[in-house]
XYZ file of C-alpha atoms in Angstrom:
787
model
C -64.906 -44.711 29.593
C -61.419 -43.867 28.074
C -60.713 -39.525 28.359
C -57.801 -38.692 26.170
C -55.848 -35.912 27.280
C -56.401 -33.209 25.162
C -60.424 -34.130 26.314
C -59.605 -34.405 29.866
C -57.832 -30.449 29.302
C -60.585 -29.143 27.123
C -63.153 -30.691 30.522
C -60.995 -28.869 32.935
C -60.670 -25.244 31.208
C -64.720 -25.158 30.779
C -64.892 -26.014 34.262
C -66.612 -23.407 36.512
C -66.451 -24.591 40.012
C -65.409 -27.699 41.851
C -68.752 -28.824 41.705
C -68.859 -30.140 38.424
C -65.208 -32.212 38.087
C -66.809 -33.811 41.232
C -69.920 -34.577 39.004
C -67.478 -36.075 36.852
C -65.979 -38.728 38.973
C -68.944 -39.355 40.150
C -69.739 -40.719 36.478
C -66.593 -42.699 36.786
C -66.458 -45.969 37.843
C -63.211 -46.836 39.893
C -61.088 -48.152 37.089
C -62.084 -45.010 34.944
C -61.016 -42.539 37.810
C -57.530 -44.580 38.417
C -57.186 -43.481 34.464
C -58.506 -39.764 35.471
C -55.961 -39.218 37.813
C -53.036 -41.134 35.916
C -53.911 -38.715 32.453
C -54.030 -35.577 34.736
C -50.770 -36.885 36.217
C -49.138 -37.072 32.573
C -50.945 -33.253 31.482
C -49.268 -31.749 34.046
C -46.073 -33.114 33.876
C -46.280 -31.924 29.791
C -47.266 -28.410 31.009
C -44.410 -28.303 33.182
C -42.552 -29.846 30.056
C -43.896 -26.748 27.916
C -43.330 -24.615 30.733
C -39.549 -26.040 31.292
C -38.559 -25.367 27.143
C -39.937 -21.937 28.049
C -37.610 -21.587 31.405
C -34.770 -23.142 29.686
C -35.076 -20.875 26.215
C -35.618 -17.599 28.343
C -32.123 -17.224 29.501
C -29.227 -17.971 26.433
C -28.945 -16.366 22.712
C -26.321 -19.528 21.640
C -27.499 -22.406 19.951
C -24.413 -24.435 21.156
C -26.573 -24.065 24.954
C -30.154 -24.337 23.117
C -29.597 -27.185 20.832
C -28.583 -29.898 23.907
C -31.408 -28.407 26.415
C -34.047 -28.575 23.685
C -32.943 -32.056 22.590
C -32.696 -33.070 26.689
C -36.126 -32.043 27.322
C -37.998 -32.990 23.716
C -36.610 -36.680 24.252
C -37.542 -36.541 28.400
C -41.357 -35.090 27.465
C -42.456 -37.976 24.772
C -40.434 -40.603 26.180
C -38.130 -41.164 23.679
C -34.379 -42.296 22.919
C -33.177 -39.188 21.245
C -34.114 -36.126 18.997
C -32.471 -34.212 16.553
C -33.026 -30.473 16.125
C -32.303 -28.964 12.356
C -32.426 -25.443 11.494
C -32.314 -23.934 8.284
C -29.864 -21.829 6.503
C -31.011 -19.647 3.648
C -27.530 -18.862 2.706
C -26.576 -22.754 1.847
C -30.116 -24.337 1.447
C -29.406 -26.574 4.073
C -30.562 -28.050 7.220
C -28.361 -28.090 9.849
C -27.791 -29.743 13.228
C -25.258 -28.354 15.559
C -25.902 -30.923 18.618
C -27.253 -34.527 17.863
C -28.004 -36.948 20.945
C -26.103 -39.765 21.451
C -23.019 -40.850 19.051
C -23.312 -37.969 16.522
C -20.304 -35.071 16.728
C -20.198 -31.657 15.649
C -22.599 -30.444 13.423
C -24.776 -32.434 10.424
C -25.655 -30.765 7.568
C -27.675 -31.663 4.793
C -29.870 -30.211 1.464
C -32.975 -29.007 2.518
C -35.435 -31.331 0.779
C -33.246 -34.592 1.892
C -35.013 -37.182 4.101
C -38.067 -37.135 5.687
C -36.369 -33.578 7.732
C -36.635 -32.487 4.145
C -39.661 -33.589 3.774
C -41.456 -31.993 6.330
C -39.648 -29.022 6.216
C -40.186 -28.570 3.100
C -43.991 -29.436 3.126
C -44.389 -27.810 6.573
C -46.585 -30.610 7.876
C -46.163 -32.955 10.172
C -45.256 -36.786 10.077
C -45.655 -39.872 12.094
C -43.536 -42.806 10.963
C -44.578 -45.698 12.638
C -43.329 -49.038 11.221
C -39.847 -49.248 10.441
C -37.886 -46.367 9.409
C -35.857 -48.563 7.199
C -39.252 -49.389 4.480
C -38.961 -45.569 4.452
C -37.568 -44.635 0.454
C -36.776 -41.447 2.000
C -34.947 -42.463 5.120
C -31.484 -41.814 5.230
C -29.219 -44.381 6.966
C -26.418 -42.785 6.358
C -26.117 -41.281 9.585
C -27.232 -44.482 11.413
C -24.635 -46.542 9.708
C -22.258 -43.716 10.957
C -23.077 -43.998 14.380
C -24.302 -47.693 14.821
C -27.621 -46.916 16.076
C -30.448 -48.451 14.661
C -33.816 -46.283 13.839
C -37.410 -47.953 14.418
C -39.770 -44.760 14.654
C -39.465 -41.335 14.085
C -41.911 -37.856 14.744
C -41.321 -35.194 12.766
C -42.746 -31.575 12.754
C -42.091 -28.352 11.545
C -40.967 -25.500 13.331
C -42.656 -22.374 13.125
C -41.884 -18.308 13.602
C -44.546 -16.086 14.502
C -44.805 -15.201 10.715
C -45.931 -19.178 10.340
C -42.125 -19.691 8.017
C -40.687 -22.795 8.849
C -37.402 -21.763 10.194
C -36.547 -25.427 10.963
C -37.417 -29.026 12.236
C -37.878 -31.256 15.181
C -37.582 -35.061 15.323
C -37.824 -37.639 17.511
C -36.360 -41.219 17.096
C -37.631 -44.580 18.609
C -40.465 -44.067 21.669
C -40.040 -46.084 24.402
C -43.283 -48.115 24.837
C -45.119 -48.397 21.486
C -45.424 -45.609 18.481
C -45.471 -42.158 18.487
C -48.936 -40.950 18.052
C -51.089 -37.890 17.580
C -50.893 -36.895 21.277
C -47.474 -36.903 20.895
C -47.465 -34.726 17.320
C -49.394 -32.240 19.178
C -47.224 -32.284 22.346
C -44.285 -31.915 20.305
C -45.885 -29.658 17.846
C -46.457 -27.352 21.525
C -42.814 -27.581 22.256
C -41.127 -26.828 19.346
C -43.424 -23.428 19.050
C -42.362 -22.766 22.228
C -39.124 -22.620 21.132
C -38.910 -21.504 17.938
C -38.922 -17.676 18.952
C -36.178 -18.201 21.427
C -33.908 -20.173 18.319
C -35.009 -17.685 15.709
C -33.163 -15.220 18.216
C -30.444 -17.406 19.416
C -29.643 -17.488 15.150
C -30.105 -14.150 14.483
C -27.539 -13.354 17.144
C -25.249 -15.866 16.223
C -25.315 -14.707 12.856
C -24.492 -11.251 14.320
C -21.651 -12.473 16.234
C -20.541 -14.611 13.290
C -20.757 -11.438 10.959
C -18.532 -9.157 13.811
C -15.836 -12.592 13.810
C -15.351 -12.198 10.376
C -14.876 -9.412 10.206
C -12.661 -8.820 13.020
C -10.857 -12.335 11.370
C -10.969 -10.223 8.069
C -9.051 -7.458 9.202
C -6.944 -9.996 11.415
C -5.478 -11.418 8.043
C -5.230 -8.756 6.432
C -3.276 -6.850 8.925
C -1.117 -9.966 8.166
C -0.424 -9.577 4.868
C -0.423 -6.045 4.247
C 3.225 -6.065 6.838
C 4.776 -8.934 3.981
C 6.791 -7.168 1.139
C 8.185 -10.083 -0.685
C 6.006 -11.797 -3.173
C 6.700 -15.798 -2.263
C 5.943 -15.289 1.443
C 3.067 -13.263 0.651
C 1.510 -15.239 -1.599
C 1.751 -18.470 0.801
C 0.392 -16.056 3.709
C -2.801 -14.944 1.173
C -3.698 -18.516 0.554
C -3.295 -19.447 4.088
C -5.342 -16.489 5.415
C -7.682 -17.702 2.865
C -8.445 -21.090 3.945
C -8.287 -20.219 6.930
C -11.093 -17.710 6.704
C -13.478 -19.734 4.702
C -12.753 -23.308 7.202
C -11.630 -25.043 3.966
C -8.880 -28.019 3.848
C -6.745 -26.084 1.187
C -6.610 -24.050 -1.558
C -4.394 -22.249 -4.748
C -3.855 -18.871 -6.248
C -2.802 -18.288 -9.394
C -0.985 -14.967 -10.790
C -1.584 -14.010 -14.835
C 2.257 -13.714 -16.671
C 0.825 -11.115 -19.595
C 4.411 -12.093 -21.709
C 3.439 -15.450 -21.771
C -0.586 -15.478 -21.175
C -0.587 -18.177 -18.866
C -1.780 -18.633 -15.443
C 0.854 -19.829 -12.719
C 1.471 -20.729 -9.211
C 3.971 -21.010 -6.773
C 1.617 -21.993 -3.985
C -0.484 -24.620 -3.737
C -2.376 -26.174 -0.663
C -0.809 -30.027 -0.175
C 1.271 -30.290 -3.296
C 5.256 -29.445 -3.171
C 6.639 -26.117 -4.354
C 7.318 -26.533 -7.695
C 5.725 -23.902 -10.390
C 3.052 -24.920 -12.572
C 1.788 -23.303 -15.613
C -0.928 -23.512 -17.790
C -3.030 -20.947 -20.747
C -4.652 -18.408 -19.257
C -8.074 -19.777 -20.011
C -7.949 -23.224 -19.285
C -9.928 -25.196 -16.843
C -12.090 -23.752 -14.421
C -9.269 -21.033 -12.838
C -8.982 -19.868 -16.681
C -12.988 -19.804 -17.106
C -12.654 -17.251 -14.244
C -9.693 -15.111 -15.335
C -11.116 -14.533 -18.378
C -14.490 -13.801 -17.230
C -13.628 -11.609 -13.758
C -17.091 -13.863 -12.291
C -16.245 -16.402 -9.614
C -17.367 -20.078 -10.140
C -19.063 -22.020 -7.101
C -19.052 -25.887 -8.100
C -20.952 -27.880 -5.141
C -19.478 -30.945 -6.595
C -15.905 -31.473 -8.766
C -15.786 -34.183 -10.591
C -19.544 -33.607 -11.699
C -17.975 -30.451 -13.886
C -16.504 -30.808 -17.363
C -14.146 -28.334 -16.652
C -12.612 -30.209 -13.725
C -8.787 -31.922 -14.154
C -9.217 -33.870 -11.804
C -5.309 -35.296 -12.707
C -3.552 -33.495 -9.826
C -6.037 -35.327 -7.433
C -4.903 -39.070 -8.986
C -1.146 -37.485 -8.769
C -1.711 -36.424 -4.936
C -4.365 -38.878 -3.874
C -6.541 -35.900 -2.786
C -10.349 -35.956 -3.237
C -11.685 -32.251 -4.365
C -15.137 -32.100 -3.799
C -16.244 -28.641 -3.655
C -14.824 -25.704 -5.339
C -15.028 -22.417 -5.070
C -12.966 -19.999 -7.862
C -13.142 -16.531 -7.096
C -10.628 -13.721 -9.731
C -8.419 -10.992 -8.154
C -9.252 -7.805 -9.543
C -6.780 -4.776 -9.476
C -7.148 -1.161 -9.283
C -8.898 -0.829 -12.943
C -10.782 -3.853 -12.998
C -8.232 -5.582 -14.286
C -7.435 -9.279 -13.332
C -4.442 -10.144 -12.164
C -5.264 -13.636 -10.951
C -7.682 -16.421 -9.436
C -8.001 -17.755 -6.015
C -9.336 -21.646 -5.462
C -10.585 -22.850 -1.919
C -10.951 -26.438 -1.952
C -13.772 -28.570 0.316
C -14.968 -26.342 2.494
C -15.094 -28.303 5.969
C -19.167 -27.659 6.910
C -20.761 -28.312 3.604
C -20.998 -26.164 0.464
C -19.378 -22.653 0.017
C -22.437 -20.247 -0.109
C -23.198 -16.606 -0.642
C -21.477 -15.540 2.446
C -18.399 -16.963 1.524
C -18.516 -15.584 -1.828
C -18.827 -12.424 -0.394
C -15.772 -12.996 2.433
C -13.631 -14.259 -0.644
C -14.472 -11.452 -2.724
C -13.609 -8.738 0.062
C -10.487 -10.236 1.103
C -9.585 -10.946 -2.740
C -9.885 -7.319 -3.140
C -7.812 -6.503 0.084
C -5.486 -9.194 -1.199
C -5.226 -7.856 -4.268
C -3.242 -4.364 -3.179
C -1.063 -6.556 -1.087
C 0.197 -8.646 -4.542
C 0.483 -5.234 -6.551
C 2.771 -3.658 -4.059
C 4.456 -7.097 -3.338
C 5.246 -7.117 -7.323
C 6.146 -3.338 -7.528
C 8.221 -4.065 -4.496
C 10.008 -7.382 -6.705
C 10.185 -5.244 -9.706
C 11.758 -1.887 -8.099
C 13.984 -4.553 -6.759
C 15.121 -6.549 -9.609
C 15.610 -3.481 -11.007
C 17.806 -2.593 -8.482
C 19.786 -5.667 -8.246
C 20.085 -5.631 -12.248
C 21.064 -2.237 -11.777
C 23.751 -2.631 -9.462
C 25.164 -5.463 -11.283
C 24.682 -3.922 -14.317
C 27.456 -0.703 -12.784
C 29.385 -3.031 -11.396
C 30.095 -5.795 -14.910
C 30.181 -2.470 -17.101
C 33.724 -1.413 -17.946
C 32.677 2.056 -18.435
C 32.856 4.410 -15.816
C 29.758 5.538 -14.233
C 29.963 8.327 -11.864
C 25.920 9.583 -10.694
C 25.792 13.247 -8.751
C 22.966 14.866 -6.835
C 21.286 18.099 -8.623
C 24.295 19.877 -6.064
C 26.385 18.249 -8.420
C 28.110 15.999 -5.591
C 28.978 12.599 -6.155
C 26.342 10.041 -4.464
C 27.849 7.073 -6.465
C 30.405 5.175 -8.926
C 31.133 2.089 -9.913
C 34.440 -0.283 -9.435
C 35.671 1.152 -13.560
C 35.073 4.652 -11.964
C 37.804 3.666 -9.226
C 39.684 1.922 -11.479
C 39.942 4.403 -14.187
C 40.423 7.250 -11.780
C 42.625 4.980 -9.843
C 41.013 6.770 -6.011
C 38.836 4.839 -3.726
C 35.315 5.090 -3.411
C 35.417 6.590 -0.029
C 37.568 9.651 -1.956
C 35.396 10.130 -4.405
C 31.591 9.791 -3.123
C 30.536 12.679 -0.915
C 32.546 15.497 -2.514
C 31.623 17.755 -5.199
C 32.414 17.037 -9.145
C 34.770 20.619 -9.240
C 36.772 19.743 -6.561
C 37.383 16.763 -8.012
C 38.474 17.567 -11.722
C 40.464 20.444 -11.715
C 43.339 22.140 -14.110
C 44.123 19.929 -16.755
C 41.257 17.794 -15.554
C 38.414 21.036 -15.876
C 36.928 19.660 -18.736
C 34.801 17.845 -17.085
C 33.412 20.035 -14.330
C 32.778 22.050 -17.735
C 31.026 19.520 -19.394
C 28.663 19.386 -16.411
C 28.098 22.862 -16.117
C 27.410 22.544 -19.914
C 24.468 20.217 -19.347
C 23.552 22.097 -16.284
C 22.760 25.107 -18.544
C 21.132 23.389 -21.191
C 19.827 20.406 -19.800
C 21.159 18.588 -22.850
C 23.407 15.288 -22.754
C 27.284 16.578 -23.928
C 29.270 14.106 -25.235
C 33.331 14.614 -24.853
C 35.600 12.046 -27.354
C 38.632 11.037 -27.354
C 40.165 13.171 -24.598
C 42.759 12.730 -22.174
C 42.359 12.519 -18.302
C 44.956 12.529 -16.094
C 45.399 10.794 -12.594
C 47.655 10.034 -10.243
C 49.616 12.629 -11.287
C 50.847 12.005 -14.403
C 49.192 8.788 -15.976
C 47.224 9.799 -18.939
C 44.228 8.327 -19.903
C 41.966 8.529 -23.044
C 38.104 8.779 -22.563
C 34.795 9.351 -23.774
C 32.894 11.144 -21.838
C 28.686 11.270 -21.608
C 27.607 13.841 -19.388
C 23.388 13.136 -19.028
C 21.205 14.917 -16.827
C 18.929 13.046 -14.914
C 15.030 13.680 -15.067
C 12.484 11.997 -11.900
C 9.175 11.046 -13.795
C 7.110 14.639 -13.121
C 10.282 15.683 -14.980
C 12.137 17.246 -12.195
C 15.920 17.836 -12.626
C 17.342 15.227 -9.755
C 20.882 15.074 -10.707
C 23.543 13.893 -13.278
C 25.432 11.083 -14.744
C 28.450 10.825 -16.066
C 29.818 7.886 -17.890
C 34.036 7.629 -19.029
C 34.528 4.953 -21.475
C 38.292 3.963 -21.629
C 39.379 4.101 -25.201
C 43.109 3.334 -24.703
C 44.380 1.234 -28.049
C 43.806 -2.208 -26.336
C 40.383 -0.903 -25.129
C 39.636 0.411 -28.748
C 40.729 -2.574 -30.796
C 39.147 -5.318 -27.837
C 35.592 -3.404 -29.313
C 35.858 -3.229 -32.548
C 37.053 -7.160 -32.593
C 34.503 -8.355 -30.145
C 31.374 -7.455 -33.097
C 33.645 -9.808 -35.385
C 34.926 -12.982 -33.065
C 34.687 -14.895 -29.898
C 36.479 -13.485 -26.454
C 38.999 -16.556 -27.033
C 39.518 -16.069 -30.298
C 40.020 -12.204 -29.386
C 42.002 -12.849 -26.612
C 44.623 -14.848 -28.425
C 45.122 -12.191 -31.385
C 45.795 -9.232 -28.841
C 48.413 -12.031 -27.329
C 49.991 -12.383 -30.819
C 50.601 -8.597 -31.319
C 50.327 -6.606 -34.829
C 52.161 -9.540 -36.895
C 48.943 -11.409 -37.511
C 47.521 -8.172 -38.899
C 50.372 -7.112 -41.325
C 49.095 -9.557 -44.494
C 50.065 -13.003 -45.025
C 49.379 -16.134 -46.861
C 47.199 -18.637 -45.020
C 45.322 -22.237 -45.492
C 41.508 -21.067 -44.086
C 38.245 -22.557 -43.987
C 35.328 -20.237 -45.413
C 31.872 -19.668 -45.073
C 29.278 -18.529 -46.514
C 25.683 -18.815 -45.827
C 22.417 -17.064 -47.338
C 18.637 -15.843 -46.826
C 16.791 -18.069 -50.020
C 14.177 -15.405 -51.720
C 15.103 -12.333 -49.180
C 13.889 -9.757 -51.331
C 10.405 -11.290 -52.045
C 10.306 -11.652 -47.808
C 11.848 -8.031 -47.052
C 9.533 -6.430 -49.730
C 6.344 -8.511 -47.703
C 7.326 -7.747 -44.614
C 8.351 -3.805 -44.721
C 11.759 -2.217 -43.413
C 10.864 -2.185 -39.323
C 10.074 -6.047 -39.497
C 12.813 -6.699 -42.366
C 15.565 -5.270 -40.211
C 14.200 -7.306 -36.671
C 14.190 -10.612 -38.871
C 17.863 -9.936 -40.069
C 19.344 -9.165 -36.418
C 16.955 -12.084 -34.791
C 18.846 -14.210 -37.908
C 21.732 -12.730 -37.375
C 22.280 -13.010 -33.845
C 21.946 -16.957 -33.858
C 23.889 -17.560 -36.746
C 27.046 -15.127 -35.258
C 26.627 -16.695 -31.736
C 27.158 -20.278 -33.183
C 29.968 -18.771 -35.464
C 32.189 -17.887 -32.007
C 31.127 -20.698 -30.430
C 33.099 -22.623 -32.738
C 36.089 -20.188 -32.864
C 35.303 -18.393 -35.949
C 35.923 -14.860 -36.872
C 32.553 -12.964 -38.539
C 34.485 -11.512 -41.620
C 31.301 -9.373 -42.769
C 27.638 -9.124 -43.531
C 26.381 -8.486 -47.026
C 23.094 -7.783 -47.315
C 21.323 -11.043 -45.699
C 24.713 -13.086 -46.451
C 27.104 -13.994 -43.712
C 30.889 -14.952 -44.373
C 32.827 -16.412 -42.051
C 36.575 -17.521 -41.576
C 38.216 -20.569 -39.791
C 41.920 -20.014 -39.508
C 42.561 -16.757 -40.726
C 43.530 -14.720 -37.008
C 44.653 -17.814 -35.398
C 44.917 -21.532 -37.313
C 44.066 -24.436 -35.843
C 43.869 -28.111 -36.941
C 40.313 -28.648 -37.020
C 39.335 -25.096 -38.718
C 37.776 -27.528 -41.823
C 36.064 -29.854 -38.525
C 34.715 -26.768 -36.851
C 33.381 -24.950 -40.306
C 31.124 -27.950 -41.341
C 30.074 -28.011 -37.838
C 28.985 -24.594 -38.029
C 27.201 -25.484 -40.878
C 25.521 -28.317 -39.521
C 24.370 -26.052 -36.667
C 23.619 -23.273 -38.814
C 20.575 -25.157 -40.320
C 19.196 -26.749 -36.648
C 19.162 -23.531 -35.629
C 17.255 -21.980 -38.515
C 14.590 -24.800 -37.325
C 14.648 -23.682 -34.035
C 13.899 -20.107 -35.078
C 11.453 -20.915 -37.864
C 9.572 -22.432 -34.765
C 9.760 -19.638 -33.076
C 8.463 -17.586 -36.223
C 5.848 -20.101 -37.066
C 4.627 -19.292 -33.000
C 4.157 -15.368 -34.375
C 2.848 -16.145 -37.306
C 5.515 -15.393 -39.726
C 6.612 -17.931 -42.701
C 9.732 -19.657 -42.637
C 13.379 -18.952 -44.151
C 15.282 -21.267 -45.761
C 19.449 -20.344 -46.227
C 22.181 -22.092 -48.232
C 25.825 -22.915 -46.760
C 28.397 -23.204 -48.963
C 32.424 -24.323 -47.393
C 35.629 -24.354 -49.130
C 39.460 -24.713 -47.411
C 42.437 -23.429 -48.757
C 44.889 -21.034 -48.855
C 43.965 -16.929 -48.897
C 45.464 -13.497 -47.963
C 44.982 -12.817 -44.694
C 44.887 -8.984 -43.378
C 43.813 -5.069 -43.212
C 43.139 -4.434 -46.636
C 41.630 -0.916 -47.405
C 42.563 2.789 -47.214
C 44.362 4.798 -44.224
C 40.838 5.933 -43.721
C 39.316 2.808 -43.939
C 40.784 -0.843 -43.437
C 39.327 -4.172 -42.290
C 40.444 -7.079 -41.892
C 39.056 -9.702 -44.265
C 40.520 -12.507 -46.547
C 40.632 -12.909 -50.086
C 41.286 -15.840 -52.988
C 40.230 -18.375 -55.257
C 38.887 -19.888 -52.197
C 36.842 -17.562 -51.149
C 34.952 -17.330 -54.881
C 34.844 -21.427 -54.499
C 33.112 -21.046 -50.958
C 30.573 -18.541 -52.797
C 30.174 -20.571 -55.438
C 28.613 -23.247 -53.418
C 26.635 -21.747 -51.426
C 24.860 -20.592 -54.588
C 25.167 -24.264 -55.656
C 22.484 -25.074 -53.087
C 19.833 -23.556 -54.996
C 20.456 -26.203 -58.214
C 21.092 -29.143 -55.957
C 18.224 -28.952 -53.495
C 20.637 -28.903 -51.114
C 21.488 -27.163 -47.452
C 25.205 -27.605 -46.881
C 27.318 -28.353 -49.696
C 31.761 -28.380 -48.959
C 34.786 -28.755 -51.291
C 36.791 -31.883 -51.612
C 40.051 -29.972 -49.461
C 37.915 -29.215 -46.705
C 36.588 -32.352 -46.520
C 39.450 -34.012 -46.935
C 41.038 -32.155 -43.559
C 37.982 -33.010 -41.964
C 39.156 -35.313 -38.635
C 35.715 -35.736 -36.816
C 33.277 -38.862 -38.211
C 30.349 -36.599 -39.524
C 27.610 -37.341 -42.689
C 28.457 -36.521 -45.633
C 28.031 -37.444 -48.855
C 29.693 -36.846 -52.546
C 27.132 -34.779 -55.444
C 29.054 -33.838 -58.056
C 32.038 -32.782 -60.223
C 31.364 -28.903 -61.232
C 33.377 -26.863 -63.070
C 32.083 -23.221 -61.547
C 33.089 -20.257 -63.479
C 36.220 -18.561 -63.392
C 38.404 -22.083 -62.615
C 39.148 -24.563 -65.513
C 39.826 -27.373 -62.735
C 36.789 -29.124 -61.619
C 35.703 -29.117 -57.916
C 34.306 -32.394 -56.253
C 31.483 -31.274 -54.064
C 30.046 -32.707 -50.807
C 26.551 -33.013 -48.814
C 26.920 -32.062 -44.840
C 24.546 -34.161 -43.783
C 25.088 -33.496 -39.664
C 21.659 -31.772 -39.308
C 19.423 -33.548 -40.728
C 16.826 -35.461 -38.544
C 14.437 -38.287 -39.313
C 11.970 -35.414 -40.457
C 13.826 -33.797 -42.596
C 15.743 -36.601 -44.424
C 14.144 -40.289 -43.405
C 15.466 -43.384 -44.386
C 19.161 -41.561 -44.910
C 21.516 -44.148 -44.487
C 19.495 -46.196 -47.293
C 19.496 -43.481 -49.808
C 22.506 -42.707 -49.425
C 24.145 -46.056 -49.752
C 21.711 -46.186 -52.907
C 22.651 -42.798 -53.874
C 26.316 -43.212 -53.741
C 26.125 -46.656 -55.784
C 24.027 -44.409 -58.231
C 26.845 -42.390 -58.867
C 29.718 -44.551 -59.149
C 27.486 -46.598 -62.151
C 26.234 -43.306 -62.985
C 30.396 -42.235 -63.868
C 31.239 -45.818 -65.425
C 28.210 -44.758 -67.760
C 26.018 -47.523 -66.581
C 22.883 -45.558 -67.021
C 20.024 -48.107 -66.288
C 21.478 -49.575 -63.201
C 22.442 -45.598 -62.098
C 18.634 -44.782 -62.925
C 17.833 -48.146 -60.340
C 19.642 -46.649 -57.918
C 18.605 -42.964 -57.878
C 15.354 -44.876 -57.704
C 16.014 -46.904 -54.277
C 17.194 -43.723 -53.045
C 13.951 -41.907 -54.562
C 11.851 -44.685 -52.699
C 14.049 -44.432 -49.490
C 13.291 -40.444 -49.674
C 11.476 -38.991 -52.093
C 12.363 -35.193 -51.554
C 15.975 -36.252 -52.202
C 16.711 -33.542 -54.894
C 19.936 -34.650 -55.975
C 19.057 -38.534 -56.651
C 15.926 -36.403 -58.551
C 18.513 -34.425 -60.845
C 20.695 -37.716 -61.439
C 17.597 -39.587 -62.665
C 16.852 -37.160 -64.958
C 20.373 -37.163 -66.380
C 20.853 -40.881 -66.677
C 16.912 -40.782 -68.659
C 18.684 -38.019 -70.965
C 22.405 -40.033 -70.837
C 20.377 -43.120 -71.792
C 19.005 -42.245 -75.028
C 21.455 -39.465 -76.083
C 25.045 -40.665 -74.135
C 27.627 -37.901 -73.937
C 30.679 -38.006 -75.594
C 33.393 -40.786 -75.260
C 35.784 -38.273 -73.625
C 33.190 -36.975 -71.435
C 34.793 -36.746 -67.507
C 32.043 -36.363 -65.477
C 32.122 -32.832 -65.342
C 29.211 -30.695 -64.823
C 29.160 -27.225 -65.252
C 27.086 -24.876 -63.074
C 25.997 -22.107 -64.219
C 26.152 -19.285 -61.778
C 24.906 -15.781 -61.323
C 27.771 -14.511 -59.509
């Protein structure tokens, strides 16, 4: 007669007296009695195990304590090799085990639908795997491979709370004798039910504890960053604090640059401190920035927005990724933070909440640091301006007491800073200098800027300095008076001359001119190189752009071109609308003046390409220019009336340079130079002879050349072959060999179909081939100029 444990328990529970149990014993043989006693002992042992579970979980609210206690009792009671207990994490949708007996270390997490444990959890039904567990498709062999363990059979039951909700699973592995059976299942269910309340309480307690710890950690990390006011160290602290807060591997912090509409970073975990920049709408960070929404990616390599290039370059492997916008006051997104690879599973909703709260605090700190950096930069900038200014600057408080002076002020006034700062202006400027104090009084009374020009300031007793004085009231952001500023410009003759000449020539030329004295300005004949440049179709451009944009375009164009002139010791003679006239050698002659003029012409064309590139970015159409250069004798000096003098050059060579600039339109060229310029050049630069021309006002023909040094392969493809064919064609053209000349020009056009001079000569050859010129033809072409 076989008696199961549950049957035996029912008999005992139903028995009303000792006599009923004795009657049962009389019905059993000796073997049956032994079995009964063994079963009763097993029942007592299991009841003791259940009671032991209750005792072991009643005195602790720590999962770290409960997990190993429960597993020890479960393994021992079910006579199994080891056991595991997994609880459900609703925030991440995972099952996790804090402690696993055997070789497993730390916390194990996996999706709540994965494997046998996941199946029991989702279905809420116990399962017994009696056969080899490896034959079950749901069994995850990864843990065995990692630990070197071999799982044979499994018993897994759900853990339910008082509401009958499944909160986890208990799993027992490898029963020592035989396979797990239904009695083992009922026992494990009883043990799990007994432990459920304690586990849920401990889990709730741990959640509260974790939240308190997170709040304390957040407060701690926020406190650590708000004390840092320097932007660079602050960003590094923010990133370190964020990775610590989310228990993650590394991260990156990107700020927005509104000028370029890019995201940039100086701090990124695991990468050298070099600036990273990319468009503000690119990649995962760009989408987070533009949308202002959090992006949580479980597997970065499965997301098409993820760029694995950095991983490949660093050897790193990005798994999970949490990207959070950094939002400042007024809902303005100022950057994004990317946190990579949470150390324990994927990023969950709690991580998003923590990072969102942290980013809110970080945004305030970043804005404060940016403001401090802007103020510091502005202050350093202003200090540098004050130190570098040639004009004296004196700042006063609202009472008229000097608070700061720059170096120029101490030099002009010939007093040390200690003698000036802290004294009232009225005490410093007295008697013949009292007009300075009166200017301040006027500004105080009227609240408006006062300008006093060309007035003598007496310093060091009798020395006189001519100055222009500007007195300005200073007001706060709320329009409250806070002080005054005085600016004194030394306008002695040399100062005035330097100020004037600096607008027309480089500093080096100006310094040499001032060292030479007045003689060079009186009017002399000398050889110079004259350069004219002009914008093509500027009237049409100006009509299309309007007044303000036309002026802005001209200023940008003139700035680039004049810098090139000054860089090659040229003198800006004048502007004529959109035209520039520059002279090389008018002030001080040099042997390389023709070379400098041609170099400027070539670099103007190269600079124009850069300017057109900037215009294209702004959606503007490109501009084209022509350059003409002529070398020869001119008259240079101060020309004009006593009230208005202008240092300039006059002569036939000025007219020729002007005509050559205009001739570019006819020949389809960019830079034309005369034969005198070509002959006086000392440096080798690509040129080709273009034509013999006769311009209006001159009887003698002029040989003209095209400077080609500015061309690239894109602007003049196969230049060497085209120029060689063109030169041969020009030689045969002048020998009246029209057919062979035409073949040469055709060859040049084959090399560069856009070569306008070759096209012109090919047309001429066709005309002269059918209607040859007169026998006294000299090869000269008369240019019809509008000037």
